[in-house]
Amino acid sequence: MSRQQLIDQIKQKRSFLCVGLDTDINKIPQFLLDYPDPVFEFNKRIIDATKDLCVAYKPNSAFYECMGVKGLQSLVATWEYLPKDILSIIDAKRGDIGNTSDKYAQAFLDEKSSGMSFDAITVTPYMGNDSITPYLKYDGKWIIILALTSSIGSKDFQYLETNEGLLYETVIKKANTWAGADRLMYVVGATKSTEFTAIRQYAPDNFLLVPGVGAQGGSLADVCKYGITKDCGLIVNASRSIIYASNGPDFAEAARAEALSIQQQMEAELEKAGIL
């Protein structure tokens, strides 16, 4: 999906919502366990209930890999079912030396190799340029680099002083020399909304993938106040608050209601910013 296609989706759906498919087989409704692939059945119903309200889906690979072969089969089936006009993000957070990164890229971006070809992948930049460039070989794919996270542990490293500013600022400035805003996004946690002003100095045009709204307590209004751009420039993820809105037979309807509530808030923010 190109940058312009993403912007068009945002305007068309009046939304910049990403639904996180962090599907835990121990948390899904019990009746789904009677299906041949309970995880996929859950994802399928969530997708059907929310696809007109969001612009992205983001399976977290850990929730699938922990189940071995069955989990990977569920992940492949989920990718196959995702609407191809909606941005598909694999939240893998991979980071390794070049030849290993090349195989990680092949695993998630090369359909002929793995049966999956996500539009975007999250990566960690700790090992530098040669851990990121293998993903850039895949034309049209987005690389989403971890910059500033909502986690308590973000203070351990991300705020360390360097010669070029705080470490997360250095990451953004350096990564922007590897590719442009049509290929690179950055992960910035919603609970760090006041830092968005500084981040926009270094990444004025990049889309930011923003987890932490909803169950993690981040404020959508604050994220937009400090981070929205003329093209929106934000993809805000909500996972648990949507997919686990109910644990009963009505889980898909409850997920839709929660997604609709967020979409309506996003529509108001897009109107306020003059994007719609």
mmCIF file with all atom_site columns, C-alpha atoms in Angstrom, residues 141-267:
data_model
loop_
_atom_site.group_PDB
_atom_site.id
_atom_site.type_symbol
_atom_site.label_atom_id
_atom_site.label_alt_id
_atom_site.label_comp_id
_atom_site.label_asym_id
_atom_site.label_entity_id
_atom_site.label_seq_id
_atom_site.pdbx_PDB_ins_code
_atom_site.Cartn_x
_atom_site.Cartn_y
_atom_site.Cartn_z
_atom_site.occupancy
_atom_site.B_iso_or_equiv
_atom_site.pdbx_formal_charge
_atom_site.auth_seq_id
_atom_site.auth_comp_id
_atom_site.auth_asym_id
_atom_site.auth_atom_id
_atom_site.pdbx_PDB_model_num
ATOM 1   C CA . LYS A 1 141 ? 6.666   -2.376  1.889  1.00 0.00 ? 141 LYS A CA 1
ATOM 2   C CA . TRP A 1 142 ? 6.697   -0.171  4.959  1.00 0.00 ? 142 TRP A CA 1
ATOM 3   C CA . ILE A 1 143 ? 9.327   -0.523  7.682  1.00 0.00 ? 143 ILE A CA 1
ATOM 4   C CA . ILE A 1 144 ? 8.079   0.650   11.080 1.00 0.00 ? 144 ILE A CA 1
ATOM 5   C CA . ILE A 1 145 ? 10.979  1.412   13.414 1.00 0.00 ? 145 ILE A CA 1
ATOM 6   C CA . LEU A 1 146 ? 10.649  1.407   17.187 1.00 0.00 ? 146 LEU A CA 1
ATOM 7   C CA . ALA A 1 147 ? 11.429  4.892   18.432 1.00 0.00 ? 147 ALA A CA 1
ATOM 8   C CA . LEU A 1 148 ? 9.692   5.703   21.716 1.00 0.00 ? 148 LEU A CA 1
ATOM 9   C CA . THR A 1 149 ? 7.523   3.154   23.497 1.00 0.00 ? 149 THR A CA 1
ATOM 10  C CA . SER A 1 150 ? 4.845   3.392   26.178 1.00 0.00 ? 150 SER A CA 1
ATOM 11  C CA . SER A 1 151 ? 6.539   0.779   28.344 1.00 0.00 ? 151 SER A CA 1
ATOM 12  C CA . ILE A 1 152 ? 7.980   1.603   31.767 1.00 0.00 ? 152 ILE A CA 1
ATOM 13  C CA . GLY A 1 153 ? 11.321  0.256   30.544 1.00 0.00 ? 153 GLY A CA 1
ATOM 14  C CA . SER A 1 154 ? 11.522  2.928   27.848 1.00 0.00 ? 154 SER A CA 1
ATOM 15  C CA . LYS A 1 155 ? 13.437  5.041   30.371 1.00 0.00 ? 155 LYS A CA 1
ATOM 16  C CA . ASP A 1 156 ? 16.242  2.466   30.510 1.00 0.00 ? 156 ASP A CA 1
ATOM 17  C CA . PHE A 1 157 ? 17.653  3.325   27.077 1.00 0.00 ? 157 PHE A CA 1
ATOM 18  C CA . GLN A 1 158 ? 15.373  5.489   24.942 1.00 0.00 ? 158 GLN A CA 1
ATOM 19  C CA . TYR A 1 159 ? 16.032  8.696   26.910 1.00 0.00 ? 159 TYR A CA 1
ATOM 20  C CA . LEU A 1 160 ? 19.802  8.321   27.153 1.00 0.00 ? 160 LEU A CA 1
ATOM 21  C CA . GLU A 1 161 ? 21.752  11.397  26.059 1.00 0.00 ? 161 GLU A CA 1
ATOM 22  C CA . THR A 1 162 ? 23.823  11.116  22.880 1.00 0.00 ? 162 THR A CA 1
ATOM 23  C CA . ASN A 1 163 ? 25.846  13.653  20.924 1.00 0.00 ? 163 ASN A CA 1
ATOM 24  C CA . GLU A 1 164 ? 22.763  14.198  18.755 1.00 0.00 ? 164 GLU A CA 1
ATOM 25  C CA . GLY A 1 165 ? 20.139  14.425  21.478 1.00 0.00 ? 165 GLY A CA 1
ATOM 26  C CA . LEU A 1 166 ? 18.149  11.754  23.265 1.00 0.00 ? 166 LEU A CA 1
ATOM 27  C CA . LEU A 1 167 ? 18.609  8.239   21.927 1.00 0.00 ? 167 LEU A CA 1
ATOM 28  C CA . TYR A 1 168 ? 15.098  7.984   20.451 1.00 0.00 ? 168 TYR A CA 1
ATOM 29  C CA . GLU A 1 169 ? 15.685  11.292  18.647 1.00 0.00 ? 169 GLU A CA 1
ATOM 30  C CA . THR A 1 170 ? 18.997  9.999   17.311 1.00 0.00 ? 170 THR A CA 1
ATOM 31  C CA . VAL A 1 171 ? 17.287  6.845   16.051 1.00 0.00 ? 171 VAL A CA 1
ATOM 32  C CA . ILE A 1 172 ? 14.759  8.885   14.067 1.00 0.00 ? 172 ILE A CA 1
ATOM 33  C CA . LYS A 1 173 ? 17.326  11.294  12.632 1.00 0.00 ? 173 LYS A CA 1
ATOM 34  C CA . LYS A 1 174 ? 19.656  8.480   11.571 1.00 0.00 ? 174 LYS A CA 1
ATOM 35  C CA . ALA A 1 175 ? 16.926  6.241   10.160 1.00 0.00 ? 175 ALA A CA 1
ATOM 36  C CA . ASN A 1 176 ? 15.624  9.091   8.025  1.00 0.00 ? 176 ASN A CA 1
ATOM 37  C CA . THR A 1 177 ? 18.898  8.921   6.078  1.00 0.00 ? 177 THR A CA 1
ATOM 38  C CA . TRP A 1 178 ? 18.091  5.313   5.069  1.00 0.00 ? 178 TRP A CA 1
ATOM 39  C CA . ALA A 1 179 ? 14.722  5.939   3.403  1.00 0.00 ? 179 ALA A CA 1
ATOM 40  C CA . GLY A 1 180 ? 12.007  8.546   3.076  1.00 0.00 ? 180 GLY A CA 1
ATOM 41  C CA . ALA A 1 181 ? 8.579   9.095   4.554  1.00 0.00 ? 181 ALA A CA 1
ATOM 42  C CA . ASP A 1 182 ? 7.051   6.904   1.866  1.00 0.00 ? 182 ASP A CA 1
ATOM 43  C CA . ARG A 1 183 ? 8.824   3.829   3.316  1.00 0.00 ? 183 ARG A CA 1
ATOM 44  C CA . LEU A 1 184 ? 9.515   4.532   6.999  1.00 0.00 ? 184 LEU A CA 1
ATOM 45  C CA . MET A 1 185 ? 7.131   4.882   9.920  1.00 0.00 ? 185 MET A CA 1
ATOM 46  C CA . TYR A 1 186 ? 7.982   5.096   13.599 1.00 0.00 ? 186 TYR A CA 1
ATOM 47  C CA . VAL A 1 187 ? 6.416   3.525   16.669 1.00 0.00 ? 187 VAL A CA 1
ATOM 48  C CA . VAL A 1 188 ? 5.639   6.159   19.291 1.00 0.00 ? 188 VAL A CA 1
ATOM 49  C CA . GLY A 1 189 ? 3.589   5.234   22.356 1.00 0.00 ? 189 GLY A CA 1
ATOM 50  C CA . ALA A 1 190 ? 0.385   7.155   23.040 1.00 0.00 ? 190 ALA A CA 1
ATOM 51  C CA . THR A 1 191 ? 1.395   7.775   26.647 1.00 0.00 ? 191 THR A CA 1
ATOM 52  C CA . LYS A 1 192 ? 4.315   9.853   25.332 1.00 0.00 ? 192 LYS A CA 1
ATOM 53  C CA . SER A 1 193 ? 2.057   12.385  23.633 1.00 0.00 ? 193 SER A CA 1
ATOM 54  C CA . THR A 1 194 ? 3.934   15.451  24.883 1.00 0.00 ? 194 THR A CA 1
ATOM 55  C CA . GLU A 1 195 ? 7.083   14.180  23.132 1.00 0.00 ? 195 GLU A CA 1
ATOM 56  C CA . PHE A 1 196 ? 5.278   14.212  19.780 1.00 0.00 ? 196 PHE A CA 1
ATOM 57  C CA . THR A 1 197 ? 6.196   17.874  19.312 1.00 0.00 ? 197 THR A CA 1
ATOM 58  C CA . ALA A 1 198 ? 9.905   17.025  19.453 1.00 0.00 ? 198 ALA A CA 1
ATOM 59  C CA . ILE A 1 199 ? 9.436   13.968  17.267 1.00 0.00 ? 199 ILE A CA 1
ATOM 60  C CA . ARG A 1 200 ? 7.695   16.028  14.592 1.00 0.00 ? 200 ARG A CA 1
ATOM 61  C CA . GLN A 1 201 ? 10.815  18.201  14.351 1.00 0.00 ? 201 GLN A CA 1
ATOM 62  C CA . TYR A 1 202 ? 12.737  15.165  13.084 1.00 0.00 ? 202 TYR A CA 1
ATOM 63  C CA . ALA A 1 203 ? 9.909   13.250  11.388 1.00 0.00 ? 203 ALA A CA 1
ATOM 64  C CA . PRO A 1 204 ? 7.542   15.934  10.092 1.00 0.00 ? 204 PRO A CA 1
ATOM 65  C CA . ASP A 1 205 ? 6.076   13.823  7.299  1.00 0.00 ? 205 ASP A CA 1
ATOM 66  C CA . ASN A 1 206 ? 6.443   10.250  8.540  1.00 0.00 ? 206 ASN A CA 1
ATOM 67  C CA . PHE A 1 207 ? 3.437   8.288   9.664  1.00 0.00 ? 207 PHE A CA 1
ATOM 68  C CA . LEU A 1 208 ? 3.599   7.293   13.319 1.00 0.00 ? 208 LEU A CA 1
ATOM 69  C CA . LEU A 1 209 ? 2.186   3.996   14.545 1.00 0.00 ? 209 LEU A CA 1
ATOM 70  C CA . VAL A 1 210 ? 0.787   4.810   17.964 1.00 0.00 ? 210 VAL A CA 1
ATOM 71  C CA . PRO A 1 211 ? -0.044  1.991   20.376 1.00 0.00 ? 211 PRO A CA 1
ATOM 72  C CA . GLY A 1 212 ? -1.306  2.603   23.882 1.00 0.00 ? 212 GLY A CA 1
ATOM 73  C CA . VAL A 1 213 ? -4.733  4.177   23.321 1.00 0.00 ? 213 VAL A CA 1
ATOM 74  C CA . GLY A 1 214 ? -7.511  2.344   25.147 1.00 0.00 ? 214 GLY A CA 1
ATOM 75  C CA . ALA A 1 215 ? -6.533  -0.335  27.636 1.00 0.00 ? 215 ALA A CA 1
ATOM 76  C CA . GLN A 1 216 ? -3.073  1.218   28.151 1.00 0.00 ? 216 GLN A CA 1
ATOM 77  C CA . GLY A 1 217 ? -4.504  4.626   29.016 1.00 0.00 ? 217 GLY A CA 1
ATOM 78  C CA . GLY A 1 218 ? -3.186  6.827   26.214 1.00 0.00 ? 218 GLY A CA 1
ATOM 79  C CA . SER A 1 219 ? -5.227  9.882   25.198 1.00 0.00 ? 219 SER A CA 1
ATOM 80  C CA . LEU A 1 220 ? -6.348  10.121  21.574 1.00 0.00 ? 220 LEU A CA 1
ATOM 81  C CA . ALA A 1 221 ? -6.985  13.847  21.970 1.00 0.00 ? 221 ALA A CA 1
ATOM 82  C CA . ASP A 1 222 ? -3.425  14.463  23.202 1.00 0.00 ? 222 ASP A CA 1
ATOM 83  C CA . VAL A 1 223 ? -1.898  12.292  20.471 1.00 0.00 ? 223 VAL A CA 1
ATOM 84  C CA . CYS A 1 224 ? -3.728  14.354  17.862 1.00 0.00 ? 224 CYS A CA 1
ATOM 85  C CA . LYS A 1 225 ? -2.976  17.669  19.561 1.00 0.00 ? 225 LYS A CA 1
ATOM 86  C CA . TYR A 1 226 ? 0.760   17.098  19.326 1.00 0.00 ? 226 TYR A CA 1
ATOM 87  C CA . GLY A 1 227 ? 1.173   14.615  16.471 1.00 0.00 ? 227 GLY A CA 1
ATOM 88  C CA . ILE A 1 228 ? -1.368  15.102  13.689 1.00 0.00 ? 228 ILE A CA 1
ATOM 89  C CA . THR A 1 229 ? -0.188  16.485  10.320 1.00 0.00 ? 229 THR A CA 1
ATOM 90  C CA . LYS A 1 230 ? -1.865  17.768  7.172  1.00 0.00 ? 230 LYS A CA 1
ATOM 91  C CA . ASP A 1 231 ? -2.011  14.161  5.915  1.00 0.00 ? 231 ASP A CA 1
ATOM 92  C CA . CYS A 1 232 ? -3.008  12.898  9.372  1.00 0.00 ? 232 CYS A CA 1
ATOM 93  C CA . GLY A 1 233 ? 0.354   11.163  9.811  1.00 0.00 ? 233 GLY A CA 1
ATOM 94  C CA . LEU A 1 234 ? -1.013  8.881   12.520 1.00 0.00 ? 234 LEU A CA 1
ATOM 95  C CA . ILE A 1 235 ? -2.122  5.270   12.725 1.00 0.00 ? 235 ILE A CA 1
ATOM 96  C CA . VAL A 1 236 ? -3.486  4.705   16.207 1.00 0.00 ? 236 VAL A CA 1
ATOM 97  C CA . ASN A 1 237 ? -3.676  1.119   17.387 1.00 0.00 ? 237 ASN A CA 1
ATOM 98  C CA . ALA A 1 238 ? -6.189  -0.354  19.810 1.00 0.00 ? 238 ALA A CA 1
ATOM 99  C CA . SER A 1 239 ? -6.079  -4.051  20.608 1.00 0.00 ? 239 SER A CA 1
ATOM 100 C CA . ARG A 1 240 ? -7.537  -5.351  23.855 1.00 0.00 ? 240 ARG A CA 1
ATOM 101 C CA . SER A 1 241 ? -10.163 -2.640  24.232 1.00 0.00 ? 241 SER A CA 1
ATOM 102 C CA . ILE A 1 242 ? -11.673 -3.707  20.903 1.00 0.00 ? 242 ILE A CA 1
ATOM 103 C CA . ILE A 1 243 ? -11.112 -7.420  20.462 1.00 0.00 ? 243 ILE A CA 1
ATOM 104 C CA . TYR A 1 244 ? -11.925 -8.300  24.083 1.00 0.00 ? 244 TYR A CA 1
ATOM 105 C CA . ALA A 1 245 ? -14.817 -5.858  24.510 1.00 0.00 ? 245 ALA A CA 1
ATOM 106 C CA . SER A 1 246 ? -16.925 -8.957  25.249 1.00 0.00 ? 246 SER A CA 1
ATOM 107 C CA . ASN A 1 247 ? -16.151 -12.572 25.964 1.00 0.00 ? 247 ASN A CA 1
ATOM 108 C CA . GLY A 1 248 ? -19.584 -13.820 24.963 1.00 0.00 ? 248 GLY A CA 1
ATOM 109 C CA . PRO A 1 249 ? -21.328 -14.789 21.726 1.00 0.00 ? 249 PRO A CA 1
ATOM 110 C CA . ASP A 1 250 ? -21.726 -11.070 20.997 1.00 0.00 ? 250 ASP A CA 1
ATOM 111 C CA . PHE A 1 251 ? -17.949 -10.434 20.990 1.00 0.00 ? 251 PHE A CA 1
ATOM 112 C CA . ALA A 1 252 ? -17.884 -9.273  17.367 1.00 0.00 ? 252 ALA A CA 1
ATOM 113 C CA . GLU A 1 253 ? -20.765 -6.860  17.888 1.00 0.00 ? 253 GLU A CA 1
ATOM 114 C CA . ALA A 1 254 ? -19.107 -5.507  21.024 1.00 0.00 ? 254 ALA A CA 1
ATOM 115 C CA . ALA A 1 255 ? -15.824 -5.100  19.132 1.00 0.00 ? 255 ALA A CA 1
ATOM 116 C CA . ARG A 1 256 ? -17.626 -3.147  16.441 1.00 0.00 ? 256 ARG A CA 1
ATOM 117 C CA . ALA A 1 257 ? -19.258 -0.871  19.000 1.00 0.00 ? 257 ALA A CA 1
ATOM 118 C CA . GLU A 1 258 ? -15.897 -0.071  20.575 1.00 0.00 ? 258 GLU A CA 1
ATOM 119 C CA . ALA A 1 259 ? -14.236 0.460   17.180 1.00 0.00 ? 259 ALA A CA 1
ATOM 120 C CA . LEU A 1 260 ? -17.112 2.718   16.117 1.00 0.00 ? 260 LEU A CA 1
ATOM 121 C CA . SER A 1 261 ? -16.713 4.826   19.254 1.00 0.00 ? 261 SER A CA 1
ATOM 122 C CA . ILE A 1 262 ? -13.011 5.328   18.504 1.00 0.00 ? 262 ILE A CA 1
ATOM 123 C CA . GLN A 1 263 ? -13.690 5.999   14.810 1.00 0.00 ? 263 GLN A CA 1
ATOM 124 C CA . GLN A 1 264 ? -16.180 8.727   15.725 1.00 0.00 ? 264 GLN A CA 1
ATOM 125 C CA . GLN A 1 265 ? -13.595 10.383  17.968 1.00 0.00 ? 265 GLN A CA 1
ATOM 126 C CA . MET A 1 266 ? -11.068 10.161  15.134 1.00 0.00 ? 266 MET A CA 1
ATOM 127 C CA . GLU A 1 267 ? -13.522 11.697  12.683 1.00 0.00 ? 267 GLU A CA 1
#
